[in-house]
Coordinates of C-alpha atoms and ligand atoms in Angstrom, one line a residue:
M13 CA -33.4 2.8 26.7
A14 CA -33.8 1.4 30.3
K15 CA -37.2 1.9 31.9
E16 CA -37.1 4.4 34.8
K17 CA -38.6 2.9 38.0
R18 CA -41.4 4.9 39.6
S19 CA -40.6 6.2 43.1
I20 CA -42.9 5.1 46.0
D21 CA -44.1 8.8 46.0
D22 CA -45.4 8.2 42.5
L23 CA -47.3 5.1 43.4
T24 CA -49.6 6.4 46.0
M25 CA -50.5 9.6 47.9
W26 CA -50.9 7.7 51.3
D27 CA -48.4 7.3 54.1
D28 CA -50.0 4.0 55.3
A29 CA -49.6 2.6 51.8
K30 CA -46.1 3.8 51.2
Q31 CA -45.0 2.3 54.6
M32 CA -46.5 -1.0 53.5
I33 CA -44.9 -0.9 50.1
R34 CA -41.6 -0.6 51.9
K35 CA -42.6 -3.4 54.2
A36 CA -43.4 -5.5 51.3
E37 CA -39.8 -4.9 49.9
K38 CA -38.4 -5.9 53.2
D39 CA -40.5 -8.9 53.5
G40 CA -39.8 -10.0 50.0
V41 CA -43.5 -9.7 48.9
E42 CA -44.4 -8.9 45.3
T43 CA -47.1 -6.4 44.9
V44 CA -49.4 -5.0 42.1
W45 CA -46.9 -2.3 41.3
D46 CA -44.1 -4.8 40.8
R47 CA -46.1 -6.8 38.5
L48 CA -47.1 -3.7 36.5
E49 CA -43.6 -2.8 36.1
Q50 CA -42.7 -6.3 34.7
Q51 CA -45.5 -5.9 32.3
T52 CA -44.6 -2.6 31.0
P53 CA -44.4 -1.6 28.2
H54 CA -47.8 -3.2 27.2
C55 CA -48.7 -4.5 23.7
P56 CA -49.5 -1.5 21.6
F57 CA -51.9 -3.5 19.5
C58 CA -53.8 -4.7 22.7
E59 CA -53.8 -1.1 24.1
Q60 CA -55.4 0.2 21.0
G61 CA -58.1 -2.8 20.8
L62 CA -56.4 -3.8 17.6
T63 CA -55.9 -7.4 18.3
C64 CA -58.5 -10.1 17.6
Q65 CA -58.5 -13.6 19.0
K66 CA -62.0 -14.6 18.3
C67 CA -61.2 -17.5 15.9
V68 CA -58.3 -19.6 15.0
M69 CA -57.8 -18.3 11.5
G70 CA -56.0 -15.7 13.7
P71 CA -55.0 -14.2 16.1
C72 CA -54.8 -11.1 14.0
R73 CA -53.3 -7.7 14.7
I74 CA -54.6 -4.8 12.7
S75 CA -52.1 -2.2 11.5
E76 CA -51.8 0.4 8.6
K77 CA -49.8 -2.2 6.7
K78 CA -52.0 -5.0 7.4
P79 CA -55.5 -3.3 7.7
R80 CA -57.6 -6.4 7.9
G81 CA -57.9 -9.6 9.8
V82 CA -58.0 -12.9 8.1
C83 CA -61.7 -12.7 8.1
G84 CA -61.7 -9.3 6.7
A85 CA -62.4 -7.3 9.9
D86 CA -60.9 -3.7 9.8
A87 CA -59.9 -1.7 12.8
D88 CA -63.5 -0.2 13.5
L89 CA -65.0 -3.6 13.6
T90 CA -62.3 -5.2 15.7
V91 CA -62.3 -2.5 18.2
A92 CA -66.1 -2.4 18.4
R93 CA -66.3 -6.2 18.8
N94 CA -63.5 -6.2 21.6
F95 CA -65.3 -3.3 23.4
G96 CA -68.6 -5.1 23.1
R97 CA -67.3 -8.2 24.8
F98 CA -65.4 -6.1 27.4
V99 CA -68.6 -4.3 28.7
A100 CA -70.6 -7.5 28.2
A101 CA -68.4 -9.2 31.0
G102 CA -68.8 -6.1 33.1
A103 CA -72.5 -6.1 32.9
A104 CA -72.5 -9.9 33.4
S105 CA -70.6 -9.5 36.6
H106 CA -73.0 -6.9 38.2
S107 CA -76.1 -8.7 36.9
D108 CA -74.8 -12.1 38.2
H109 CA -74.4 -10.4 41.7
G110 CA -77.9 -9.1 41.3
R111 CA -79.2 -12.7 40.5
D112 CA -77.7 -14.1 43.7
L113 CA -79.9 -11.4 45.8
V114 CA -83.0 -12.7 43.7
E115 CA -82.1 -16.3 44.6
T116 CA -81.9 -15.4 48.3
L117 CA -85.2 -13.5 48.2
L118 CA -86.8 -16.3 46.5
A119 CA -85.4 -18.6 49.2
I120 CA -87.0 -16.4 51.8
G121 CA -90.3 -16.4 50.0
Q122 CA -90.3 -20.2 49.6
G123 CA -89.3 -20.8 53.3
K124 CA -86.3 -22.4 52.3
T125 CA -83.9 -20.4 54.5
T126 CA -84.1 -19.2 58.0
D127 CA -80.5 -17.6 57.8
Y128 CA -81.8 -14.6 55.9
T129 CA -85.0 -12.6 56.4
V130 CA -86.6 -9.5 55.0
R131 CA -85.4 -6.6 57.1
D132 CA -87.0 -3.8 55.2
E133 CA -90.6 -4.8 54.6
E134 CA -91.7 -1.2 53.6
K135 CA -89.1 -1.3 50.7
L136 CA -90.2 -4.7 49.7
R137 CA -93.8 -3.4 49.4
R138 CA -92.6 -0.2 47.7
I139 CA -90.7 -1.9 45.0
A140 CA -93.2 -4.5 44.5
G141 CA -95.5 -1.8 43.5
E142 CA -93.0 -0.1 41.4
I143 CA -92.5 -3.2 39.3
G144 CA -96.1 -3.6 38.7
L145 CA -97.2 -6.3 41.4
D146 CA -100.5 -6.0 43.3
V147 CA -99.4 -5.8 46.8
A148 CA -102.7 -5.5 48.7
G149 CA -103.4 -8.1 51.4
K150 CA -100.2 -10.1 50.7
D151 CA -97.9 -11.2 53.6
T152 CA -94.1 -10.7 53.4
K153 CA -93.3 -14.2 52.2
T154 CA -95.8 -14.3 49.3
L155 CA -94.6 -10.8 48.3
A156 CA -90.9 -11.9 48.5
K157 CA -91.4 -14.9 46.3
E158 CA -93.5 -12.7 43.9
V159 CA -90.9 -10.0 43.6
A160 CA -88.2 -12.7 43.1
E161 CA -90.1 -14.3 40.5
S162 CA -90.9 -11.2 38.6
M163 CA -87.2 -10.1 38.7
T164 CA -86.3 -13.6 37.3
Q165 CA -88.1 -12.7 34.2
D166 CA -86.1 -9.6 34.0
F167 CA -83.1 -11.7 33.6
G168 CA -84.6 -13.9 30.9
F169 CA -86.1 -12.4 27.8
A170 CA -88.7 -9.9 27.0
T171 CA -92.2 -10.8 27.7
K172 CA -92.5 -7.5 29.3
S173 CA -90.0 -4.6 29.8
L174 CA -87.6 -4.7 32.9
G175 CA -89.4 -4.0 36.1
F176 CA -87.5 -0.8 36.9
M177 CA -88.1 0.8 33.6
S178 CA -91.0 2.5 35.5
R179 CA -88.2 4.7 37.0
V180 CA -86.8 5.9 33.5
P181 CA -88.2 9.4 32.7
A182 CA -90.6 9.2 29.8
K183 CA -88.3 11.3 27.2
R184 CA -85.4 8.9 27.8
R185 CA -87.6 5.7 27.4
E186 CA -88.8 7.2 24.0
L187 CA -85.2 7.9 22.9
W188 CA -84.2 4.4 23.7
K189 CA -87.3 3.0 21.8
K190 CA -86.4 5.2 18.7
L191 CA -82.7 3.9 18.9
G192 CA -83.7 0.3 19.3
I193 CA -81.7 0.3 22.6
T194 CA -84.4 -0.5 25.1
P195 CA -82.9 -3.5 27.1
R196 CA -85.0 -6.5 26.6
G197 CA -83.7 -8.9 29.3
I198 CA -80.3 -8.8 31.3
D199 CA -79.0 -12.1 30.4
R200 CA -80.5 -12.0 26.8
D201 CA -78.7 -8.8 25.8
I202 CA -75.4 -10.1 27.3
V203 CA -75.7 -13.4 25.4
E204 CA -76.6 -11.5 22.2
M205 CA -73.5 -9.7 22.3
M206 CA -71.4 -12.8 22.6
H207 CA -73.4 -14.0 19.5
R208 CA -73.1 -10.7 17.6
T209 CA -69.3 -10.6 18.1
H210 CA -68.8 -14.2 16.9
M211 CA -67.0 -14.1 13.4
G212 CA -69.5 -13.3 10.7
V213 CA -72.4 -12.1 12.6
D214 CA -72.8 -8.2 13.4
S215 CA -70.1 -6.7 11.3
D216 CA -71.3 -3.0 11.6
P217 CA -69.4 -1.2 14.3
V218 CA -72.1 1.3 14.9
S219 CA -74.7 -1.5 15.3
L220 CA -72.3 -3.3 17.8
C221 CA -71.7 0.0 19.7
L222 CA -75.5 0.6 20.2
H223 CA -76.1 -3.0 21.3
S224 CA -73.2 -2.5 23.9
A225 CA -75.1 0.4 25.1
R226 CA -78.4 -1.7 25.3
L227 CA -76.8 -4.3 27.4
C228 CA -75.2 -1.8 29.6
L229 CA -78.7 -0.1 30.2
G230 CA -79.8 -3.6 31.3
D231 CA -77.2 -3.7 33.9
G232 CA -77.7 -0.2 35.3
W233 CA -81.5 -0.2 35.2
G234 CA -81.7 -4.0 35.7
G235 CA -79.0 -6.2 37.1
S236 CA -77.3 -3.6 39.4
M237 CA -80.4 -2.0 40.3
I238 CA -82.0 -5.3 41.4
G239 CA -78.7 -6.0 43.4
T240 CA -79.0 -2.7 45.2
E241 CA -82.7 -2.9 45.9
L242 CA -82.8 -6.5 47.1
S243 CA -79.8 -5.9 49.3
D244 CA -81.7 -3.3 50.9
V245 CA -84.7 -5.4 51.3
I246 CA -82.8 -8.4 52.9
F247 CA -80.2 -6.4 54.9
G248 CA -81.8 -3.1 55.5
T249 CA -81.9 0.2 53.6
P250 CA -78.8 2.4 54.7
T251 CA -79.2 5.3 56.9
P252 CA -76.7 8.0 57.9
T253 CA -74.2 6.6 60.3
T254 CA -70.3 7.0 61.0
G255 CA -67.5 4.5 60.3
K256 CA -63.8 4.5 60.1
V257 CA -61.3 4.0 57.4
N258 CA -57.7 3.1 56.5
L259 CA -55.2 0.6 57.6
G260 CA -55.3 1.8 61.3
V261 CA -58.7 0.0 61.6
I262 CA -56.8 -3.3 61.9
Q263 CA -56.3 -4.1 65.4
E264 CA -53.0 -5.2 66.9
D265 CA -54.6 -7.0 69.9
Q266 CA -57.7 -8.6 68.3
V267 CA -58.4 -11.4 65.6
N268 CA -58.6 -9.5 62.4
I269 CA -60.9 -10.8 59.7
L270 CA -61.1 -8.9 56.4
V271 CA -64.1 -9.4 54.0
H272 CA -63.4 -8.6 50.2
G273 CA -65.3 -8.7 47.2
H274 CA -68.9 -7.4 46.4
S275 CA -71.7 -9.4 47.9
P276 CA -73.3 -8.8 51.4
I277 CA -74.7 -12.3 51.3
V278 CA -71.7 -13.7 53.0
S279 CA -70.1 -10.8 54.9
E280 CA -73.5 -10.0 56.9
M281 CA -73.5 -13.5 58.2
V282 CA -69.8 -13.1 59.3
L283 CA -70.7 -9.8 60.9
A284 CA -73.5 -11.7 62.9
A285 CA -70.8 -14.4 63.8
V286 CA -68.0 -12.0 65.2
N287 CA -70.6 -10.7 67.7
D288 CA -71.4 -14.2 69.0
P289 CA -70.5 -14.4 72.7
D290 CA -69.2 -17.9 72.4
L291 CA -66.7 -17.0 69.6
L292 CA -65.8 -13.8 71.6
A293 CA -65.0 -16.0 74.6
A294 CA -62.8 -18.3 72.3
A295 CA -61.0 -15.2 70.9
K296 CA -60.2 -14.3 74.5
A297 CA -59.1 -17.9 75.3
A298 CA -56.6 -17.5 72.4
G299 CA -55.2 -14.5 73.9
A300 CA -57.0 -11.8 71.7
T301 CA -59.1 -8.9 73.3
G302 CA -61.8 -9.4 70.5
I303 CA -62.6 -10.1 67.0
N304 CA -62.3 -7.2 64.6
L305 CA -64.2 -7.4 61.2
A306 CA -63.1 -4.8 58.6
G307 CA -63.9 -4.4 54.8
L308 CA -62.1 -4.1 51.6
C309 CA -63.4 -2.9 48.3
C310 CA -67.2 -3.1 47.7
T311 CA -68.0 -6.0 50.3
G312 CA -66.6 -3.4 52.7
N313 CA -68.9 -0.9 51.2
E314 CA -71.9 -2.7 51.7
L315 CA -71.0 -3.3 55.2
L316 CA -69.8 0.2 55.8
M317 CA -73.1 1.7 54.4
R318 CA -75.5 -0.6 56.4
Q319 CA -73.7 -1.4 59.5
G320 CA -70.8 1.2 59.9
V321 CA -68.2 -1.7 59.8
P322 CA -64.8 0.0 59.2
M323 CA -63.1 -0.1 55.9
A324 CA -59.4 -1.1 55.8
G325 CA -58.9 -0.1 52.3
N326 CA -59.7 -0.1 48.5
H327 CA -58.6 -2.0 45.7
L328 CA -54.9 -1.2 45.8
M329 CA -54.8 -1.7 49.6
T330 CA -56.0 -5.1 49.4
E331 CA -52.3 -6.7 49.3
L332 CA -51.1 -4.1 51.6
A333 CA -53.5 -4.8 54.3
I334 CA -52.3 -8.4 54.4
I335 CA -48.7 -7.1 54.6
T336 CA -49.4 -5.5 57.9
G337 CA -48.8 -9.1 59.2
A338 CA -51.9 -8.7 61.5
V339 CA -54.6 -10.3 59.5
E340 CA -55.7 -13.7 60.4
M341 CA -58.2 -14.2 57.6
I342 CA -59.1 -12.7 54.3
L343 CA -62.6 -14.1 53.3
V344 CA -63.7 -13.3 49.8
D345 CA -66.8 -13.6 47.6
Y346 CA -66.3 -12.4 44.2
Q347 CA -65.0 -9.6 41.8
C348 CA -61.8 -7.5 42.1
I349 CA -60.0 -10.0 44.3
M350 CA -56.4 -10.1 42.9
P351 CA -55.3 -13.8 42.6
S352 CA -52.1 -12.6 44.0
L353 CA -53.7 -12.3 47.4
V354 CA -53.3 -16.1 47.9
Q355 CA -49.6 -15.7 47.5
V356 CA -49.4 -12.6 49.6
S357 CA -51.4 -14.4 52.5
S358 CA -49.0 -17.4 52.2
C359 CA -46.0 -15.1 53.1
Y360 CA -47.9 -14.5 56.5
H361 CA -50.0 -16.5 58.8
T362 CA -53.1 -15.3 57.0
K363 CA -55.7 -17.7 55.7
F364 CA -57.3 -17.1 52.4
I365 CA -60.9 -18.4 52.3
S366 CA -63.1 -18.5 49.2
T367 CA -66.8 -18.8 49.7
S368 CA -68.6 -18.9 46.2
D369 CA -68.4 -21.8 43.9
K370 CA -68.1 -19.3 41.1
A371 CA -65.1 -17.8 42.5
K372 CA -62.5 -20.4 43.5
F373 CA -58.9 -19.6 43.9
A374 CA -56.0 -22.0 43.2
G375 CA -54.1 -22.5 46.7
A376 CA -57.0 -21.2 48.8
E377 CA -59.2 -23.0 51.3
H378 CA -62.8 -23.2 50.1
V379 CA -65.7 -22.8 52.5
E380 CA -68.9 -23.0 50.5
F381 CA -71.7 -20.6 51.8
N382 CA -75.2 -21.2 50.6
H383 CA -78.8 -20.3 51.9
T384 CA -79.1 -23.1 54.2
N385 CA -75.7 -23.3 55.8
A386 CA -74.6 -19.5 55.8
K387 CA -74.9 -18.9 59.5
E388 CA -73.0 -22.2 60.5
Q389 CA -70.2 -21.6 57.9
A390 CA -69.9 -18.0 59.2
R391 CA -69.3 -19.4 62.7
K392 CA -66.9 -22.1 61.3
V393 CA -64.6 -19.4 59.4
V394 CA -64.7 -17.2 62.5
R395 CA -63.4 -20.2 64.6
M396 CA -60.7 -20.7 62.0
A397 CA -59.5 -17.1 62.1
I398 CA -59.3 -17.5 66.1
E399 CA -57.0 -20.5 65.6
G400 CA -55.0 -18.4 63.2
F401 CA -54.4 -15.7 65.8
K402 CA -52.2 -18.3 67.8
L403 CA -49.9 -18.4 64.8
R404 CA -49.4 -14.7 64.3
D405 CA -45.8 -13.6 64.6
K406 CA -45.8 -10.5 66.5
S407 CA -42.3 -9.5 65.2
R408 CA -43.7 -9.1 61.7
V409 CA -46.6 -7.0 62.6
D410 CA -46.7 -3.3 61.7
I411 CA -50.0 -1.4 61.3
P412 CA -49.5 2.0 60.0
G413 CA -51.7 5.2 60.6
E414 CA -54.7 6.2 62.8
P415 CA -58.3 5.4 61.4
V416 CA -60.0 8.4 60.0
E417 CA -63.7 8.9 60.7
L418 CA -66.3 9.2 57.9
M419 CA -70.1 9.6 57.4
T420 CA -71.9 6.9 55.5
G421 CA -75.3 5.5 54.8
F422 CA -76.8 8.1 52.2
S423 CA -79.3 5.8 50.4
N424 CA -81.7 7.7 48.3
E425 CA -84.5 7.1 50.9
A426 CA -81.9 8.7 53.5
I427 CA -81.3 11.7 51.2
L428 CA -84.9 12.2 50.4
G429 CA -85.8 11.6 54.1
A430 CA -83.3 14.4 55.1
L431 CA -85.0 16.8 52.7
G432 CA -88.4 16.1 54.2
G433 CA -89.4 13.2 51.9
T434 CA -89.3 15.3 48.6
P435 CA -86.6 16.3 46.2
D436 CA -87.9 19.7 46.2
P437 CA -85.4 21.4 48.6
L438 CA -82.6 20.0 46.6
I439 CA -84.1 21.2 43.3
D440 CA -84.6 24.6 45.0
A441 CA -81.0 24.6 46.0
I442 CA -79.9 23.6 42.3
K443 CA -82.2 26.4 41.0
A444 CA -80.7 28.9 43.3
G445 CA -77.1 27.9 42.4
A446 CA -76.2 27.1 45.9
V447 CA -75.6 23.6 44.6
R448 CA -74.6 24.1 41.0
G449 CA -74.8 20.4 40.2
A450 CA -73.9 16.9 41.2
V451 CA -71.1 14.5 40.1
G452 CA -70.8 10.8 40.9
I453 CA -67.3 9.8 41.5
V454 CA -67.2 6.0 41.2
G455 CA -65.0 3.1 40.9
C456 CA -61.7 1.5 41.2
N457 CA -58.0 2.3 41.6
N458 CA -55.4 1.4 38.7
P459 CA -51.8 1.1 39.4
K460 CA -50.9 3.0 36.3
Q461 CA -52.1 6.2 38.2
K462 CA -51.0 7.4 41.5
H463 CA -53.3 5.7 43.9
D464 CA -56.3 7.9 44.9
Y465 CA -54.6 11.1 43.7
V466 CA -57.2 11.8 40.9
H467 CA -60.1 10.9 43.0
V468 CA -59.2 13.2 46.0
N469 CA -58.2 16.2 43.9
L470 CA -61.1 15.9 41.5
A471 CA -63.4 15.8 44.5
K472 CA -61.8 18.8 46.2
E473 CA -62.0 20.9 42.9
L474 CA -65.7 20.0 42.4
I475 CA -66.9 20.9 45.9
K476 CA -64.9 24.1 45.8
R477 CA -67.0 24.9 42.9
D478 CA -70.3 24.2 44.7
I479 CA -70.9 20.7 42.9
L480 CA -72.1 18.2 45.4
V481 CA -70.2 14.7 45.0
L482 CA -71.7 11.4 45.5
V483 CA -69.2 8.6 45.9
T484 CA -69.4 4.7 45.5
G485 CA -67.0 1.9 45.4
C486 CA -63.2 2.2 45.9
A487 CA -63.3 5.9 45.5
T488 CA -65.1 5.9 48.7
V489 CA -62.0 5.0 50.7
A490 CA -60.1 7.8 49.0
M491 CA -62.6 10.4 50.0
G492 CA -62.8 9.0 53.6
K493 CA -59.0 9.1 54.1
A494 CA -59.0 12.6 52.7
G495 CA -61.4 13.7 55.4
L496 CA -64.0 14.8 52.7
M497 CA -66.6 12.6 54.2
M498 CA -67.4 14.5 57.5
P499 CA -69.6 17.5 57.8
G500 CA -66.4 19.5 58.7
A501 CA -65.4 19.1 55.1
A502 CA -68.1 21.5 54.2
S503 CA -65.5 24.3 54.9
Q504 CA -63.5 23.2 51.8
A505 CA -66.7 23.7 49.7
G506 CA -67.8 26.9 47.8
D507 CA -70.2 29.2 49.8
G508 CA -73.4 27.8 48.4
L509 CA -72.6 24.1 49.0
K510 CA -71.1 24.8 52.4
A511 CA -74.3 26.6 53.5
V512 CA -76.4 23.7 52.3
C513 CA -74.2 21.2 53.9
E514 CA -74.0 23.0 57.2
S515 CA -77.9 23.4 57.4
L516 CA -78.3 19.7 56.9
G517 CA -75.3 18.6 58.9
I518 CA -73.9 16.5 56.0
P519 CA -70.5 16.3 54.2
P520 CA -70.0 17.7 50.7
V521 CA -69.1 14.2 49.5
L522 CA -71.9 11.7 50.2
H523 CA -71.4 7.9 50.4
V524 CA -74.2 6.2 48.4
G525 CA -72.6 2.6 48.4
S526 CA -70.8 -0.1 46.3
C527 CA -70.4 -0.4 42.5
V528 CA -73.8 -1.8 42.1
D529 CA -75.0 1.1 44.0
N530 CA -74.3 3.3 41.1
S531 CA -77.8 2.5 40.3
R532 CA -78.9 4.7 43.3
I533 CA -77.4 7.7 41.3
L534 CA -79.3 6.6 38.2
H535 CA -82.6 6.4 40.1
L536 CA -81.9 9.8 41.9
C537 CA -81.4 11.3 38.5
G538 CA -84.5 9.8 37.3
V539 CA -86.4 11.3 40.3
L540 CA -84.8 14.8 39.8
A541 CA -85.5 14.7 36.0
N542 CA -89.2 13.7 36.5
A543 CA -89.7 16.3 39.3
L544 CA -88.5 18.9 36.7
G545 CA -90.4 17.4 33.7
V546 CA -87.1 17.0 31.7
D547 CA -84.8 14.3 30.5
I548 CA -81.7 13.0 32.6
A549 CA -79.5 14.5 29.7
D550 CA -80.8 18.1 30.7
L551 CA -79.8 17.8 34.4
P552 CA -76.6 19.6 35.6
V553 CA -75.1 16.3 36.5
A554 CA -72.0 14.2 35.5
A555 CA -70.2 10.9 36.3
S556 CA -66.5 10.3 36.8
A557 CA -64.5 7.1 37.1
P558 CA -61.2 8.7 37.6
E559 CA -59.0 5.6 38.4
W560 CA -61.0 2.8 36.9
Y561 CA -59.6 -0.5 35.7
S562 CA -62.5 -3.0 35.4
E563 CA -64.9 -4.4 32.6
K564 CA -67.6 -3.5 35.2
A565 CA -66.6 0.1 35.4
A566 CA -66.7 0.3 31.5
A567 CA -70.2 -1.0 31.7
I568 CA -71.1 1.6 34.5
G569 CA -69.7 4.4 32.4
L570 CA -71.5 3.3 29.3
Y571 CA -74.9 2.9 31.1
A572 CA -74.3 6.3 32.6
V573 CA -73.7 7.9 29.2
A574 CA -76.7 5.9 27.4
S575 CA -78.9 7.4 30.4
G576 CA -77.8 10.9 29.4
I577 CA -75.0 11.5 31.9
Y578 CA -71.8 13.0 30.8
T579 CA -69.0 10.8 32.0
H580 CA -65.4 11.4 32.7
L581 CA -62.6 8.6 32.6
G582 CA -59.2 9.2 33.9
L583 CA -57.9 6.8 31.4
P584 CA -59.2 5.4 28.0
P585 CA -60.5 2.2 27.3
N586 CA -58.7 0.1 24.7
I587 CA -60.5 1.6 21.8
T588 CA -58.0 4.1 20.5
G589 CA -57.2 2.0 17.4
S590 CA -60.5 3.0 15.8
E591 CA -61.1 6.8 15.0
M592 CA -64.7 5.9 14.3
V593 CA -65.3 4.3 17.8
T594 CA -63.3 6.7 19.7
G595 CA -65.0 9.6 17.9
L596 CA -68.4 8.2 18.9
A597 CA -67.3 7.8 22.7
L598 CA -65.8 11.2 22.9
G599 CA -68.3 13.2 21.0
G600 CA -70.5 11.5 18.5
L601 CA -72.6 9.9 21.3
N602 CA -73.8 13.4 22.2
D603 CA -76.1 13.5 19.1
V604 CA -77.4 10.1 19.8
V605 CA -78.0 9.8 23.5
G606 CA -77.4 13.4 24.6
A607 CA -74.1 12.6 26.4
C608 CA -70.6 11.3 25.8
F609 CA -67.3 10.5 27.5
A610 CA -64.4 12.5 28.0
V611 CA -60.9 11.3 28.9
E612 CA -58.5 13.3 31.1
P613 CA -56.0 12.1 33.6
D614 CA -55.4 15.3 35.2
P615 CA -58.0 16.0 37.9
F616 CA -57.9 19.7 37.8
K617 CA -58.4 19.7 34.0
A618 CA -61.2 17.0 34.5
A619 CA -62.9 19.4 37.0
D620 CA -62.8 22.1 34.3
L621 CA -64.4 19.8 31.8
I622 CA -67.3 18.8 34.2
D623 CA -67.7 22.3 35.3
A624 CA -68.2 23.3 31.8
R625 CA -70.8 20.7 31.2
I626 CA -72.7 21.7 34.2
K627 CA -72.6 25.2 33.2
A628 CA -73.9 24.5 29.9
K629 CA -76.8 22.4 31.4
R630 CA -77.7 25.1 33.9
K631 CA -77.9 27.5 31.0
G632 CA -80.1 25.0 29.1
L633 CA -82.6 25.0 32.1
G634 CA -82.5 28.7 32.1
L635 CA -80.6 28.6 35.5
S636 CA -78.2 31.3 36.2
E637 CA -74.7 30.8 37.8
Ligands
LIG3 S1 -64.4 -3.1 44.1 S2 -64.9 -2.7 40.6 S3 -62.0 -2.0 42.3 S4 -64.7 0.1 42.6 FE1 -66.2 -2.6 43.4 FE2 -63.3 -1.3 43.7 FE3 -63.7 -1.1 41.1 FE4 -63.6 -3.4 42.2

């Protein structure tokens, strides 16, 4: 039977996206949705996690008729091995991002860079104390060096526990110890998963699943947390500010530069360069009225949170932003950058520039950024973008929509600061039922789902039920475009949450950052659990990745669950070929770590599931509804 083509209305909920999908058709540009259609239906063995390509006795496909691969691995083992490598790649990505921040801090401490400095010295001192360093009498450079060296140990292997284990509530630490899943080194546990999943090593699916949890905990409480905290130290801890979102932030009369990826190391330098008077004069000489910097995906989140730089879009908007025909340059660091962006750029005058030696793109121009050349390289790429403005074909420009305003900058420091420096007012609001609980809505877009539909509707349902939403990553753009990130959105919340938001002047959906910044949510859960003297699993909280796609998102989901946080996914990982692994994920883990996953594509049913969990947790704490 012929496949039925999805209508544009089924692809996305946004008008700016629909207009650009139509323009792509007109301009003859292929998008992610075209390629999804070409690739559908997908291989059912791969979808269920039942293919194995780990040796050349295979590849094998496990089925009822042929239940074991050549080596003898059955469905459970095959799925567990595949999933273990899947989350190992996700944890490696976050953690390698964190390592770049450690190297930058070390360069600052050693005096090897003048391009980067410590902007939040108070935070540097605070985290130095938290990870067990003696801070008394030490100057900033010495402390920067010592913090970086201590965190370098966290990546290696376990001479001591990870520095931020001090943030984990005691009951949780005890449980991890009992289960043998305390992370022992960020890199070590990732590498060990590669070893365990080599043919003939760990052949017990339960043992592999537990190690998956351990390496993900090393991501959440290690690599990601280091990435977040050191980004704050070097670039400043976010404080509440406003920003703008959607394709309307691209300016017709300006040189437009989009930064995309995850790390603030490159984009913060570009931000400094676009404000350089000499470069602004050069842009004017080229016929533009200015230079406009806007973000995509999590690099965009980093700049939005700290600097209020506008966001052009999330993951599924990256191709569409270029299709406006008004983008002079897309500058990328790493992660979530579709290789197709090079081809899409080549259909317009857009220059595609890669900046990291670990993320090069065939057909792109590479401008390497490092600690000693970052400021100069940033000026160089801005000059290139200004040159590009002269090549823009005005007849091909179409920028849809008006920007929507949003509020951002809700770091834990900002949240606690707004509460008077203590979590007590939030705890009181939870106890009184004004805020019944909190949910972190995180992550990506997936073209298999209607773009941003699940994000937005889930958030609306939750706030209606007096559940505070914390948002990170690409979900942020969805919430911002829907108007849920301004204080006025409190009118859409239940009476209790509405009153709390109105008294504090905050929206019911709080932006807490990029994907590594999910570690802020873990940390906040730790603070709340410690204040109440309970485990994280006892809190009325949950997580949701409604439109996830990446290995990183799976790692986030697993570190949330292993930390005791019930986690909803809008679509399942490729594990359904094993009843055992699926059963563990969807229920069995509850008896092991006190939380599990739920898979539900419908945002309204997902809200019911999360609500039921929050109700149960409130009851467990003796709190009324
Ligand atoms: S960028 S991991 S699509 S959130 Fe972090 Fe967005 Fe997901 Fe990438």
